[in-house]
GROMACS .gro file of N, CA and C in nm:
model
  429
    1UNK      N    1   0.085  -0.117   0.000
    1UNK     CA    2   0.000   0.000   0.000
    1UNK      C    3   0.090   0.123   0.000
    2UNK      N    4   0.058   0.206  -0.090
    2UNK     CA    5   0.109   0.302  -0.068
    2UNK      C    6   0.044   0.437   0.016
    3UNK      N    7   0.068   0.500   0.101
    3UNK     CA    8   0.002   0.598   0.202
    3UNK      C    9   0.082   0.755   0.175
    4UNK      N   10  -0.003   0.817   0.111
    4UNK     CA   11   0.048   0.964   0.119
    4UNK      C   12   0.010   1.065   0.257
    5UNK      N   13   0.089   1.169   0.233
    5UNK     CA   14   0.030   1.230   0.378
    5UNK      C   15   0.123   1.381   0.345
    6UNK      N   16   0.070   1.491   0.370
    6UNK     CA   17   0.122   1.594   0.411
    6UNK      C   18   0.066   1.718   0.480
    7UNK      N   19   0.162   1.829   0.537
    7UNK     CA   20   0.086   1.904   0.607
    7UNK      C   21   0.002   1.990   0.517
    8UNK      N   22  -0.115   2.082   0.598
    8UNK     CA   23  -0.200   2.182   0.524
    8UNK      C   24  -0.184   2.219   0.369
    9UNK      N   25  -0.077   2.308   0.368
    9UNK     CA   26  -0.043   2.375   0.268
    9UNK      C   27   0.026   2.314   0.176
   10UNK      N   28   0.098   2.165   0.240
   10UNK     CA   29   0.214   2.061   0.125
   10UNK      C   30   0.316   2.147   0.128
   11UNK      N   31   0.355   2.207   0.206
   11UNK     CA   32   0.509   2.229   0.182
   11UNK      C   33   0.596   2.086   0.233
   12UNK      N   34   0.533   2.031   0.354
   12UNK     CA   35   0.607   1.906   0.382
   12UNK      C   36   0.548   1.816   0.361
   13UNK      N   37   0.572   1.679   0.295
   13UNK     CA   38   0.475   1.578   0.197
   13UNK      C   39   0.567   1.472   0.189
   14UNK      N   40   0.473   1.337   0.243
   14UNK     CA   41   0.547   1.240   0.233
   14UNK      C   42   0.465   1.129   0.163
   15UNK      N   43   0.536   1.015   0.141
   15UNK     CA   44   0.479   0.919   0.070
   15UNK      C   45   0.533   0.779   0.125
   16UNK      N   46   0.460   0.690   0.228
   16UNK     CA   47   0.513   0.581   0.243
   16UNK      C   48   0.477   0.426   0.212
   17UNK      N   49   0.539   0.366   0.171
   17UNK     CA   50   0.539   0.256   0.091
   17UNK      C   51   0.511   0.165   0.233
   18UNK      N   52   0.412   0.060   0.252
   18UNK     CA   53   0.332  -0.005   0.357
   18UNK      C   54   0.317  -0.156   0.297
   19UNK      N   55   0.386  -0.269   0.327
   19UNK     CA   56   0.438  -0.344   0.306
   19UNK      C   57   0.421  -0.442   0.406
   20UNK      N   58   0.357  -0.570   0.410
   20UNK     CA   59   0.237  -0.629   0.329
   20UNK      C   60   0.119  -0.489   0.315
   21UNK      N   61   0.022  -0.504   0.243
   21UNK     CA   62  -0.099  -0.423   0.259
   21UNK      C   63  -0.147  -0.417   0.429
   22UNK      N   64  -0.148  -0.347   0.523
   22UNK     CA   65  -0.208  -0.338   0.604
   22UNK      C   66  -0.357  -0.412   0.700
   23UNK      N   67  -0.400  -0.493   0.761
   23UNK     CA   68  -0.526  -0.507   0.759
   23UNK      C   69  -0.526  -0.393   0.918
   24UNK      N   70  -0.486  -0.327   0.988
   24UNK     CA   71  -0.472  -0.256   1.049
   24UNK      C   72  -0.357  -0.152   1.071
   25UNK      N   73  -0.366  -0.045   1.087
   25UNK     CA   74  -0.251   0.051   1.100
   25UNK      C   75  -0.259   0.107   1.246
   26UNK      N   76  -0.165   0.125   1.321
   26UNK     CA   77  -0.180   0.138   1.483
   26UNK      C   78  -0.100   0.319   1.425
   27UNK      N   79  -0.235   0.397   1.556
   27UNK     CA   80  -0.201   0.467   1.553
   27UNK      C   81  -0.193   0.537   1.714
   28UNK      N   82  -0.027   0.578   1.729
   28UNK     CA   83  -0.040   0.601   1.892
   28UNK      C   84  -0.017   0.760   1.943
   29UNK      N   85  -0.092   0.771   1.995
   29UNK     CA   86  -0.133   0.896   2.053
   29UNK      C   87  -0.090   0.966   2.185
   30UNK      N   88   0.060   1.005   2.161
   30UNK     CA   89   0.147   1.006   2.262
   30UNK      C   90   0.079   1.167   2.377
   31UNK      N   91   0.128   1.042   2.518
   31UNK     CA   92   0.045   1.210   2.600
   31UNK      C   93   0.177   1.287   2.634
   32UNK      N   94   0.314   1.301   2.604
   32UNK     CA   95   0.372   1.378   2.648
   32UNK      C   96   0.300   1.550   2.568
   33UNK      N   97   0.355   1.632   2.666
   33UNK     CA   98   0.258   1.778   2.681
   33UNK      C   99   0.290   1.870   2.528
   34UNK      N  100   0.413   1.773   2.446
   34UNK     CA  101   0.404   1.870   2.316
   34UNK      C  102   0.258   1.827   2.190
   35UNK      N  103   0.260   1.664   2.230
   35UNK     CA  104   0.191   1.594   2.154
   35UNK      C  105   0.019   1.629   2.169
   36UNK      N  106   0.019   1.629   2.328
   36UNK     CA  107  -0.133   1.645   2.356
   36UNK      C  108  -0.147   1.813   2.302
   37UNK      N  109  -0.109   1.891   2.307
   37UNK     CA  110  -0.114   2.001   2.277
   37UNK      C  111  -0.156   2.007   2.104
   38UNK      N  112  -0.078   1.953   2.020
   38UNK     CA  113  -0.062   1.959   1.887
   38UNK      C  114  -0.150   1.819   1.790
   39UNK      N  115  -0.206   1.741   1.937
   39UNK     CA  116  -0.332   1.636   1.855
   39UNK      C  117  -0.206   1.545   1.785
   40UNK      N  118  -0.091   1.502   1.854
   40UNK     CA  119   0.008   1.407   1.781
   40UNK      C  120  -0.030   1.286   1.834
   41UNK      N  121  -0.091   1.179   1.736
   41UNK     CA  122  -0.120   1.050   1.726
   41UNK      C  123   0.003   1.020   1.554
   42UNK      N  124   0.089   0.949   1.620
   42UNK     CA  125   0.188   0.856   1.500
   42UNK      C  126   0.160   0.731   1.471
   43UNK      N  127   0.217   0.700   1.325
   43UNK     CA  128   0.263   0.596   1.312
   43UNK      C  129   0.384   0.578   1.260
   44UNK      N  130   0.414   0.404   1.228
   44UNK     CA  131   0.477   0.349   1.157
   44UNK      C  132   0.527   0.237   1.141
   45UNK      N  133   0.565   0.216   1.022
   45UNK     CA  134   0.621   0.060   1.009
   45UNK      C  135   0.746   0.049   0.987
   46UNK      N  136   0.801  -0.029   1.081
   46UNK     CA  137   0.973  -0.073   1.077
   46UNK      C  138   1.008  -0.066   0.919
   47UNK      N  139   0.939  -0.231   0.833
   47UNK     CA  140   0.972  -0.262   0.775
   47UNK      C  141   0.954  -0.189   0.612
   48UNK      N  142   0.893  -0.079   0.640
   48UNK     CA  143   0.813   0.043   0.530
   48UNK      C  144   0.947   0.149   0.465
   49UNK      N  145   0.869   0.174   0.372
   49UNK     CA  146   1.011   0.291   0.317
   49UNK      C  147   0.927   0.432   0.324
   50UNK      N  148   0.973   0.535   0.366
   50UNK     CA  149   0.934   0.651   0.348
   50UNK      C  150   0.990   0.747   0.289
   51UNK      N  151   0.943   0.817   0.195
   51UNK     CA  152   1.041   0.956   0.151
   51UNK      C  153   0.941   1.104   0.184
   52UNK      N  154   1.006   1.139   0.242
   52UNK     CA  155   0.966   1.324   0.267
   52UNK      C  156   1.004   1.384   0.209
   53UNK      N  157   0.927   1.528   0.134
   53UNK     CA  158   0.976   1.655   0.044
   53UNK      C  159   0.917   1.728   0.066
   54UNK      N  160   1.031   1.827   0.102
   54UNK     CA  161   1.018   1.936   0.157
   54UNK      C  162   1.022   2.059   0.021
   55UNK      N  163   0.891   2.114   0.031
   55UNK     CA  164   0.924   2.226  -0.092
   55UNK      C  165   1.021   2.325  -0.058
   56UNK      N  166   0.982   2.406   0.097
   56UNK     CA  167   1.052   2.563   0.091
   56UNK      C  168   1.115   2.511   0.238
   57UNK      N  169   1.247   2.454   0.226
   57UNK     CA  170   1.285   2.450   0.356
   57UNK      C  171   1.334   2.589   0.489
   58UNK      N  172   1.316   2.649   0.467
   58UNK     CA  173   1.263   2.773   0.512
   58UNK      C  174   1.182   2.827   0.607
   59UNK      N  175   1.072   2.702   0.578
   59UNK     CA  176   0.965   2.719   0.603
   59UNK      C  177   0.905   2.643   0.708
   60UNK      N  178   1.028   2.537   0.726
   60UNK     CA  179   1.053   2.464   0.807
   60UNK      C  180   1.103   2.451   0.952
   61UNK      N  181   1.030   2.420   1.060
   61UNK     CA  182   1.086   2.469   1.171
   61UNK      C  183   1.069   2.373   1.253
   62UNK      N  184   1.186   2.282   1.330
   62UNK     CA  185   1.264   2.167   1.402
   62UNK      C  186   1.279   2.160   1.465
   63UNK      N  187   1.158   2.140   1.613
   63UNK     CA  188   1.156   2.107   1.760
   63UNK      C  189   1.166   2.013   1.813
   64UNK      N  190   1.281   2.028   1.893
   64UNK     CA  191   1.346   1.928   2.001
   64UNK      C  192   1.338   1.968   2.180
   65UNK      N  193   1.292   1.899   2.235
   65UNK     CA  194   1.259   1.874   2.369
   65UNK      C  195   1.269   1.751   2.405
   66UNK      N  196   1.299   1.778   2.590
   66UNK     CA  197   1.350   1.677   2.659
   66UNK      C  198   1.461   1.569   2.661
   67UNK      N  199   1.485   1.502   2.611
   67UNK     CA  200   1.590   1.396   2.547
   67UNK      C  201   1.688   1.450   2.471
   68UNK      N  202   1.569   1.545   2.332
   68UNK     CA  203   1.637   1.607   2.265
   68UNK      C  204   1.693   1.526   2.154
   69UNK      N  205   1.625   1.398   2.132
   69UNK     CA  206   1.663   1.277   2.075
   69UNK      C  207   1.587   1.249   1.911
   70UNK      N  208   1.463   1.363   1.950
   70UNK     CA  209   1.382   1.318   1.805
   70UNK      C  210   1.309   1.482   1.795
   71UNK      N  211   1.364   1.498   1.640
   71UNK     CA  212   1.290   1.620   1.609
   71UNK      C  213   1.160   1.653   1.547
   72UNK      N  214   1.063   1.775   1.581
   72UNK     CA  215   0.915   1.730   1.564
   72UNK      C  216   0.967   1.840   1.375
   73UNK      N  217   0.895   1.787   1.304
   73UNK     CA  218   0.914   1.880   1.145
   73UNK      C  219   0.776   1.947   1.153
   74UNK      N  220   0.784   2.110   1.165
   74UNK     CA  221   0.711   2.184   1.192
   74UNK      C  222   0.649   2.272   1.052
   75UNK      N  223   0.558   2.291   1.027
   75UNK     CA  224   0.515   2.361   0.872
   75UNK      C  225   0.538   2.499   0.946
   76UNK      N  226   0.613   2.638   0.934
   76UNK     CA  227   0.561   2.710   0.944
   76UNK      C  228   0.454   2.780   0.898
   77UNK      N  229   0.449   2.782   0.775
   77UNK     CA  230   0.330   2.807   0.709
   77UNK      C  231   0.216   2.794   0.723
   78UNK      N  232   0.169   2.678   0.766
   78UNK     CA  233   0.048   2.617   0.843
   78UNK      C  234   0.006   2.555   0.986
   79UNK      N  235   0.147   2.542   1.036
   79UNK     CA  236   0.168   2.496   1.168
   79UNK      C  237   0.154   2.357   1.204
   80UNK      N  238   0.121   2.268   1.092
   80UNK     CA  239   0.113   2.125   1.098
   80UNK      C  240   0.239   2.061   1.062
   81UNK      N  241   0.246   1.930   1.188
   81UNK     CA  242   0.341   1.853   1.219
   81UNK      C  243   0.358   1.725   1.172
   82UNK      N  244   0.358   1.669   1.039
   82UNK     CA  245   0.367   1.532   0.960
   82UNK      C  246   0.428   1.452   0.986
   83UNK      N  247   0.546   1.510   1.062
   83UNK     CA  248   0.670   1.384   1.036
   83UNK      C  249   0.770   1.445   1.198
   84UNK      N  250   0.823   1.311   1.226
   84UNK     CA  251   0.893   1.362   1.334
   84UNK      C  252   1.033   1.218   1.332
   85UNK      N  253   1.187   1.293   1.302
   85UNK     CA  254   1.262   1.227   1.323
   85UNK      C  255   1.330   1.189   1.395
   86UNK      N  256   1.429   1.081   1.398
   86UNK     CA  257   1.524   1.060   1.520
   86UNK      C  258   1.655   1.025   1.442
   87UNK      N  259   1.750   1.066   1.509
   87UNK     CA  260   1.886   1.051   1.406
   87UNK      C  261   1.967   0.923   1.566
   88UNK      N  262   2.006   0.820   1.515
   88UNK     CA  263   2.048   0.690   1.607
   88UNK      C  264   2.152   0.665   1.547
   89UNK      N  265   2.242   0.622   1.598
   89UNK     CA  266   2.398   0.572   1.525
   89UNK      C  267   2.439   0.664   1.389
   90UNK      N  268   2.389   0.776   1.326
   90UNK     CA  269   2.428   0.815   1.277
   90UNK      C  270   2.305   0.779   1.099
   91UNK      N  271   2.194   0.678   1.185
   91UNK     CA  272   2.106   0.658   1.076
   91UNK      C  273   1.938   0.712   1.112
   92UNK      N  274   1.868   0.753   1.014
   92UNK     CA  275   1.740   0.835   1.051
   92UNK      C  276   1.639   0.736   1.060
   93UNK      N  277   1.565   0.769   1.172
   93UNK     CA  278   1.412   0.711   1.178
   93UNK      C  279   1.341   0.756   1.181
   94UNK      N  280   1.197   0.781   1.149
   94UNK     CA  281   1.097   0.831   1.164
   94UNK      C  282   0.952   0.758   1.196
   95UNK      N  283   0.885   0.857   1.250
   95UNK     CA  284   0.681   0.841   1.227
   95UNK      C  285   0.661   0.959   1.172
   96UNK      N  286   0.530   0.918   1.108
   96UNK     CA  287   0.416   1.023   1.073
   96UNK      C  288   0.328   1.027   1.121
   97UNK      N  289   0.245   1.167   1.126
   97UNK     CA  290   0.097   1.173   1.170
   97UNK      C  291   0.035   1.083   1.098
   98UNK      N  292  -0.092   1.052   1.149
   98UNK     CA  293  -0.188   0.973   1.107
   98UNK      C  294  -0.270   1.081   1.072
   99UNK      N  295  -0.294   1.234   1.171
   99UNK     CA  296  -0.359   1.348   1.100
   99UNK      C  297  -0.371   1.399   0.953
  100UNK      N  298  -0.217   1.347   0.936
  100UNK     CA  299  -0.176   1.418   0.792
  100UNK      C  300  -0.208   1.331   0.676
  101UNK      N  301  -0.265   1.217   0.679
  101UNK     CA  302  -0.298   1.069   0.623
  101UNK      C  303  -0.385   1.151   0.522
  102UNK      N  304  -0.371   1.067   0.400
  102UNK     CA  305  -0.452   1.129   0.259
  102UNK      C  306  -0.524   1.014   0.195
  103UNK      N  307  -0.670   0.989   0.208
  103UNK     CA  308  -0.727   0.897   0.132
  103UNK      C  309  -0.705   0.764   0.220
  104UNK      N  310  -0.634   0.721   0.331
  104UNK     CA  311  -0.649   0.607   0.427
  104UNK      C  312  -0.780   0.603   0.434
  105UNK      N  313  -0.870   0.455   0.457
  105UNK     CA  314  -0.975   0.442   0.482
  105UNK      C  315  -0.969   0.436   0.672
  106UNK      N  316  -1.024   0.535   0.729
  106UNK     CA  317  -1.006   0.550   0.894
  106UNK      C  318  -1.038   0.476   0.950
  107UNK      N  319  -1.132   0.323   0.884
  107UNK     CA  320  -1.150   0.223   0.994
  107UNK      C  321  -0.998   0.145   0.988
  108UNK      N  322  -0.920   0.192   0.918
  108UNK     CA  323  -0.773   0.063   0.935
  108UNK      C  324  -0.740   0.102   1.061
  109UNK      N  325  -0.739   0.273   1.093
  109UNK     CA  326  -0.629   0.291   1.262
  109UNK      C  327  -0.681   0.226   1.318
  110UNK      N  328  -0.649   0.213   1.415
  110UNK     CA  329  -0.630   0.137   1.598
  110UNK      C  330  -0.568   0.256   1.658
  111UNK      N  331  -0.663   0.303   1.724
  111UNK     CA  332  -0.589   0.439   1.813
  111UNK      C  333  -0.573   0.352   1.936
  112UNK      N  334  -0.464   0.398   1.987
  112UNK     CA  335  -0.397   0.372   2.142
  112UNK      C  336  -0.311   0.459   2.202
  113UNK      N  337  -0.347   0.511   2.330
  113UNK     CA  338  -0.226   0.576   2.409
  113UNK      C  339  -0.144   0.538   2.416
  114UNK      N  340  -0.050   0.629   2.383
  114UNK     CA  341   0.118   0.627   2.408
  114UNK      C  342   0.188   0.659   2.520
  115UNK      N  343   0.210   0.631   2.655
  115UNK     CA  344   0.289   0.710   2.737
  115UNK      C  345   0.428   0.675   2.757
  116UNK      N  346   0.508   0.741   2.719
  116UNK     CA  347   0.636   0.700   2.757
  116UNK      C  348   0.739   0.786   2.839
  117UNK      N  349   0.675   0.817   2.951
  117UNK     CA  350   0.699   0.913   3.085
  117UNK      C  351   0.769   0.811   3.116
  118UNK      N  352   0.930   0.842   3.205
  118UNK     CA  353   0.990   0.790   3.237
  118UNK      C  354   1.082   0.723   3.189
  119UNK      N  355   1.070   0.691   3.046
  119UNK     CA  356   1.146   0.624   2.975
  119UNK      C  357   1.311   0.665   2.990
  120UNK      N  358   1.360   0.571   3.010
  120UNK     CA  359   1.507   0.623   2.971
  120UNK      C  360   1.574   0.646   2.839
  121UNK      N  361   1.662   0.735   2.808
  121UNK     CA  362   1.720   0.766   2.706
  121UNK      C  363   1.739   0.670   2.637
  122UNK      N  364   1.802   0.549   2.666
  122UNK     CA  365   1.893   0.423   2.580
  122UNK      C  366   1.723   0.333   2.552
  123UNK      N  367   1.641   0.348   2.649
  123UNK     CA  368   1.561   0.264   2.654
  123UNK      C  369   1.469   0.302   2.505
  124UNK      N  370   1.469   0.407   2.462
  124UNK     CA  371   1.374   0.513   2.398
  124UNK      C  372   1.440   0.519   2.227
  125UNK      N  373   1.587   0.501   2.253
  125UNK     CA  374   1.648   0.517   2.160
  125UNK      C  375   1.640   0.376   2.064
  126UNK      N  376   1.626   0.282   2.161
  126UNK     CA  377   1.616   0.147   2.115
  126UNK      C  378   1.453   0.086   2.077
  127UNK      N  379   1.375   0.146   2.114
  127UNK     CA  380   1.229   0.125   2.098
  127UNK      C  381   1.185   0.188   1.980
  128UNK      N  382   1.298   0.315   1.907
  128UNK     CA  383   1.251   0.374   1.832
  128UNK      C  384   1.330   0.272   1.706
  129UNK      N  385   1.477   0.214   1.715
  129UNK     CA  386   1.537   0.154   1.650
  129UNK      C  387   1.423   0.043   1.563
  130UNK      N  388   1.374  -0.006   1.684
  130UNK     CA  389   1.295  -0.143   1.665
  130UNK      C  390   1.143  -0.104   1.583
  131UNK      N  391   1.110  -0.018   1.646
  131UNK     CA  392   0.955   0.029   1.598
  131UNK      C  393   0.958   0.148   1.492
  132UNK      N  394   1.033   0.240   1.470
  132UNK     CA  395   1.023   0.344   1.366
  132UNK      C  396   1.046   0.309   1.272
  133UNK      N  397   1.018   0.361   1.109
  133UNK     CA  398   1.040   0.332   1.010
  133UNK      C  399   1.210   0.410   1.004
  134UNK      N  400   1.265   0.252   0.901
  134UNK     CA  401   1.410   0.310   0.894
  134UNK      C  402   1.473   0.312   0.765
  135UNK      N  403   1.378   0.283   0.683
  135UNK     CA  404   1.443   0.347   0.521
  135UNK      C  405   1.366   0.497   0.492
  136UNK      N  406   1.427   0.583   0.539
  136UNK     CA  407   1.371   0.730   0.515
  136UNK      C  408   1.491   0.771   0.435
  137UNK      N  409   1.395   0.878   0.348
  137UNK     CA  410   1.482   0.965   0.202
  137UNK      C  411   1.404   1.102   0.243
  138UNK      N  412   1.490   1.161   0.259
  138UNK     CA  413   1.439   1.321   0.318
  138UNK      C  414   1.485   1.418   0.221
  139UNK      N  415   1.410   1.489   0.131
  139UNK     CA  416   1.443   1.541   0.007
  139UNK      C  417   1.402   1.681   0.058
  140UNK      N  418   1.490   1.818   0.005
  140UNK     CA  419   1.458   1.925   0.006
  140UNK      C  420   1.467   1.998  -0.118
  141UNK      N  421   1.344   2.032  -0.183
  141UNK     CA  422   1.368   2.064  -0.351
  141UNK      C  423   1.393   2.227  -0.346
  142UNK      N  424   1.365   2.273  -0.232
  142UNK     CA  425   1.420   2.430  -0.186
  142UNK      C  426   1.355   2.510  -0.295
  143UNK      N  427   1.245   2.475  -0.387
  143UNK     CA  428   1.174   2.563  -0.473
  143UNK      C  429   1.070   2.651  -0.372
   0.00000   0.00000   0.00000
């Protein structure tokens, strides 16, 4: 399956390749206080490829809190949050909103709370290893 998704305006726009076809897509709905604030419910699949393109990187604005371990990709333009990375050994992982989802049929999610208060750094870093998607292509066409 292929799953498109981007924020408001499409300056940031991704496209991920979902591998077998899906019969459910989990989508988790983290309560730390940036997420509940901004309606961040993610996903993703380990085994999935994703590419992001960024039209006006510029426009783009890259919040990091707490850990400081995974950055949220911010539209300025519209203020919507699609994609949020983590850079691990020197290789990128990511989720996407499920908000930003284009044409998904909405009975596939499975919404579930996310809390991961307390987590330790190594513990967090390795959960993301295992569970984030890790063939990401992050393109900036700077038009």
């Amino acid at each position: 399956m292929l799953i498109h998704g981007k924020c408001h305006c499409g300056n940031i726009s991704f496209s991920l390749i979902w591998e077998p076809d899906p019969v459910e897509i989990p989508a988790r709905a983290c309560t730390c206080s940036f997420c509940t604030k901004h309606g961040g419910v993610w996903t993703s699949n380990p085994s999935g490829a994703l590419e992001v393109v960024v039209k006006d990187p510029a426009l783009v604005s890259k919040y990091a809190f707490g850990t400081r371990t995974a950055e949220f990709h911010i539209c300025a333009r519209c203020g919507i949050v699609p994609v949020v990375t983590s850079r691990i050994d020197d290789h990128l992982y990511a989720v996407v909103s499920v908000n930003a989802l284009e044409d998904v049929d909405q009975s596939l999610l499975r919404r579930a709370s996310a809390s991961l208060d307390g987590e330790e750094k190594e513990s967090r870093l390795a959960r993301r290893k295992r569970n984030w998607i890790a063939n990401v292509k992050h393109i900036e066409s700077g038009t």
